PDB file of C-alpha atoms in Angstrom:
ATOM      1  CA  MET A  28      -0.468   0.200  -0.152  1.00  0.00           C
ATOM      2  CA  HIS A  29       2.361   2.672   1.091  1.00  0.00           C
ATOM      3  CA  ARG A  30       4.474   1.609  -2.701  1.00  0.00           C
ATOM      4  CA  THR A  31       0.938   1.962  -4.638  1.00  0.00           C
ATOM      5  CA  GLY A  32       0.619   5.301  -2.786  1.00  0.00           C
ATOM      6  CA  ARG A  33       4.631   6.706  -3.668  1.00  0.00           C
ATOM      7  CA  LEU A  34       4.013   5.987  -6.993  1.00  0.00           C
ATOM      8  CA  LEU A  35       0.433   7.700  -7.168  1.00  0.00           C
ATOM      9  CA  THR A  36       1.923  10.690  -6.104  1.00  0.00           C
ATOM     10  CA  THR A  37       5.137  10.922  -8.170  1.00  0.00           C
ATOM     11  CA  ALA A  38       3.038  10.858 -11.579  1.00  0.00           C
ATOM     12  CA  ALA A  39       0.740  13.091 -10.001  1.00  0.00           C
ATOM     13  CA  ALA A  40       3.565  15.588  -9.271  1.00  0.00           C
ATOM     14  CA  ALA A  41       5.002  15.178 -12.291  1.00  0.00           C
ATOM     15  CA  ALA A  42       1.517  15.492 -14.352  1.00  0.00           C
ATOM     16  CA  ALA A  43       1.612  18.733 -12.343  1.00  0.00           C
ATOM     17  CA  VAL A  44       4.600  20.225 -13.372  1.00  0.00           C
ATOM     18  CA  LEU A  45       3.807  19.407 -17.120  1.00  0.00           C
ATOM     19  CA  ALA A  46       0.909  20.709 -17.010  1.00  0.00           C
ATOM     20  CA  THR A  47       2.540  23.695 -15.521  1.00  0.00           C
ATOM     21  CA  GLY A  48       5.508  23.964 -17.784  1.00  0.00           C
ATOM     22  CA  LEU A  49       3.066  23.687 -20.891  1.00  0.00           C
ATOM     23  CA  SER A  50       0.533  26.766 -20.108  1.00  0.00           C
ATOM     24  CA  THR A  51       3.823  29.230 -19.284  1.00  0.00           C
ATOM     25  CA  ALA A  52       3.352  31.088 -22.365  1.00  0.00           C
ATOM     26  CA  PRO A  53       6.188  32.243 -25.095  1.00  0.00           C
ATOM     27  CA  PRO A  54       7.645  35.603 -24.063  1.00  0.00           C
ATOM     28  CA  ALA A  55       6.303  38.411 -25.689  1.00  0.00           C
ATOM     29  CA  THR A  56       9.965  39.344 -27.977  1.00  0.00           C
ATOM     30  CA  ALA A  57      10.195  35.509 -29.120  1.00  0.00           C
ATOM     31  CA  ALA A  58       9.556  35.469 -33.250  1.00  0.00           C
ATOM     32  CA  ALA A  59       6.592  33.353 -34.482  1.00  0.00           C
ATOM     33  CA  PRO A  60       8.507  30.388 -35.861  1.00  0.00           C
ATOM     34  CA  ALA A  61       8.904  30.942 -40.080  1.00  0.00           C
ATOM     35  CA  SER A  62       6.326  28.291 -42.237  1.00  0.00           C
ATOM     36  CA  CYS A  63       8.653  25.638 -44.069  1.00  0.00           C
ATOM     37  CA  THR A  64       9.311  27.112 -48.323  1.00  0.00           C
ATOM     38  CA  SER A  65      12.004  24.569 -48.584  1.00  0.00           C
ATOM     39  CA  ALA A  66      11.214  22.849 -52.450  1.00  0.00           C
ATOM     40  CA  TRP A  67      11.663  20.907 -54.552  1.00  0.00           C
ATOM     41  CA  LYS A  68      11.192  18.657 -57.485  1.00  0.00           C
ATOM     42  CA  ALA A  69      10.755  15.302 -57.788  1.00  0.00           C
ATOM     43  CA  VAL A  70      13.764  13.435 -60.698  1.00  0.00           C
ATOM     44  CA  ARG A  71      12.024  10.656 -62.198  1.00  0.00           C
ATOM     45  CA  LYS A  72       8.608   9.700 -60.756  1.00  0.00           C
ATOM     46  CA  VAL A  73       8.578   7.882 -57.298  1.00  0.00           C
ATOM     47  CA  ALA A  74       5.994   6.585 -54.398  1.00  0.00           C
ATOM     48  CA  VAL A  75       4.359   8.774 -51.630  1.00  0.00           C
ATOM     49  CA  ARG A  76       4.568   5.836 -48.631  1.00  0.00           C
ATOM     50  CA  ARG A  77       3.665   6.592 -44.780  1.00  0.00           C
ATOM     51  CA  PRO A  78       4.875   4.285 -42.628  1.00  0.00           C
ATOM     52  CA  ALA A  79       2.310   1.876 -40.771  1.00  0.00           C
ATOM     53  CA  TRP A  80       0.775   1.218 -38.128  1.00  0.00           C
ATOM     54  CA  ASN A  81       4.180  -1.192 -36.654  1.00  0.00           C
ATOM     55  CA  GLU A  82       6.220   0.115 -38.231  1.00  0.00           C
ATOM     56  CA  GLY A  83       7.797   3.887 -36.291  1.00  0.00           C
ATOM     57  CA  PRO A  84       7.397   6.867 -37.446  1.00  0.00           C
ATOM     58  CA  VAL A  85      10.138   6.323 -41.299  1.00  0.00           C
ATOM     59  CA  ALA A  86       8.810   4.872 -43.554  1.00  0.00           C
ATOM     60  CA  THR A  87      10.273   1.336 -45.409  1.00  0.00           C
ATOM     61  CA  THR A  88      10.290  -0.154 -49.189  1.00  0.00           C
ATOM     62  CA  ARG A  89       6.715  -2.441 -47.465  1.00  0.00           C
ATOM     63  CA  SER A  90       5.209   1.166 -46.116  1.00  0.00           C
ATOM     64  CA  PRO A  91       1.530   1.354 -48.570  1.00  0.00           C
ATOM     65  CA  VAL A  92       2.247   3.516 -51.124  1.00  0.00           C
ATOM     66  CA  VAL A  93      -0.451   6.627 -50.156  1.00  0.00           C
ATOM     67  CA  ARG A  94      -0.384   8.686 -54.446  1.00  0.00           C
ATOM     68  CA  TYR A  95       3.023   8.813 -57.082  1.00  0.00           C
ATOM     69  CA  LEU A  96       4.983  12.437 -56.950  1.00  0.00           C
ATOM     70  CA  ARG A  97       5.556  12.492 -61.277  1.00  0.00           C
ATOM     71  CA  ARG A  98       8.913  13.625 -62.507  1.00  0.00           C
ATOM     72  CA  GLY A  99       9.210  17.975 -61.746  1.00  0.00           C
ATOM     73  CA  GLU A 100       6.400  17.747 -59.471  1.00  0.00           C
ATOM     74  CA  ARG A 101       6.650  21.134 -56.482  1.00  0.00           C
ATOM     75  CA  VAL A 102       6.616  19.991 -52.962  1.00  0.00           C
ATOM     76  CA  THR A 103       6.972  21.239 -49.601  1.00  0.00           C
ATOM     77  CA  SER A 104       9.716  19.810 -47.105  1.00  0.00           C
ATOM     78  CA  CYS A 105      11.338  20.709 -44.258  1.00  0.00           C
ATOM     79  CA  THR A 106      12.668  17.338 -42.488  1.00  0.00           C
ATOM     80  CA  VAL A 107      13.990  14.931 -42.513  1.00  0.00           C
ATOM     81  CA  ALA A 108      13.339  10.671 -41.161  1.00  0.00           C
ATOM     82  CA  VAL A 109      16.407   8.941 -40.921  1.00  0.00           C
ATOM     83  CA  GLY A 110      15.718   5.709 -40.756  1.00  0.00           C
ATOM     84  CA  ARG A 111      18.019   3.048 -39.087  1.00  0.00           C
ATOM     85  CA  GLY A 112      18.878  -0.988 -41.860  1.00  0.00           C
ATOM     86  CA  GLY A 113      16.147  -3.311 -42.186  1.00  0.00           C
ATOM     87  CA  TRP A 114      13.206  -2.600 -44.418  1.00  0.00           C
ATOM     88  CA  SER A 115      14.241   1.431 -44.487  1.00  0.00           C
ATOM     89  CA  ASP A 116      17.024   1.025 -47.296  1.00  0.00           C
ATOM     90  CA  TYR A 117      15.606   2.069 -50.267  1.00  0.00           C
ATOM     91  CA  ARG A 118      16.894   1.084 -53.867  1.00  0.00           C
ATOM     92  CA  GLU A 119      15.532   3.218 -55.465  1.00  0.00           C
ATOM     93  CA  CYS A 120      17.520   7.019 -56.703  1.00  0.00           C
ATOM     94  CA  GLY A 121      21.120   5.484 -55.617  1.00  0.00           C
ATOM     95  CA  GLY A 122      19.783   3.376 -52.363  1.00  0.00           C
ATOM     96  CA  GLY A 123      20.449   5.158 -48.997  1.00  0.00           C
ATOM     97  CA  SER A 124      17.995   5.573 -45.862  1.00  0.00           C
ATOM     98  CA  LEU A 125      16.889   9.089 -45.686  1.00  0.00           C
ATOM     99  CA  TRP A 126      13.242   9.939 -46.556  1.00  0.00           C
ATOM    100  CA  ARG A 127      12.184  13.896 -46.981  1.00  0.00           C
ATOM    101  CA  VAL A 128       8.583  14.584 -45.210  1.00  0.00           C
ATOM    102  CA  VAL A 129       5.816  16.076 -47.660  1.00  0.00           C
ATOM    103  CA  PRO A 130       2.276  15.952 -47.783  1.00  0.00           C
ATOM    104  CA  GLY A 131       0.837  13.644 -47.550  1.00  0.00           C
ATOM    105  CA  GLY A 132       3.463  10.612 -47.137  1.00  0.00           C
ATOM    106  CA  GLN A 133       7.764  10.212 -47.093  1.00  0.00           C
ATOM    107  CA  VAL A 134       9.936  10.294 -49.913  1.00  0.00           C
ATOM    108  CA  PRO A 135      13.561   8.853 -50.060  1.00  0.00           C
ATOM    109  CA  ALA A 136      15.394  11.847 -50.652  1.00  0.00           C
ATOM    110  CA  ARG A 137      17.723  11.392 -53.245  1.00  0.00           C
ATOM    111  CA  CYS A 138      14.723  11.314 -55.772  1.00  0.00           C
ATOM    112  CA  LEU A 139      14.224  14.640 -54.429  1.00  0.00           C
ATOM    113  CA  GLU A 140      16.175  17.908 -55.035  1.00  0.00           C
ATOM    114  CA  ARG A 141      16.126  21.231 -54.311  1.00  0.00           C
ATOM    115  CA  VAL A 142      14.715  24.262 -56.706  1.00  0.00           C
TER     116      VAL A 142
END
């Protein structure tokens, strides 16, 4: 009983600290974050994949295809997902394990070039 009470107290204290930290407003002098303006275009037709529920945050070659980017199609991407080997490695466009996060899913990084 004593041990359970201590765990509940610790959990309540942690929740209170998190709630306090999240409710504080940023300083008035802080600038608003800039929106993503990094433009990329597809070097060839490439599949946009979204990770399945059991794959984690990075797409793999087995991830379901959401749609395709046509060659020359422009997309906005400011984030790169790094796969750690296995099925996250791809062979399209020269291979690798870096995936650019685009609207709708992820695309192999080497299949996009900066505009």
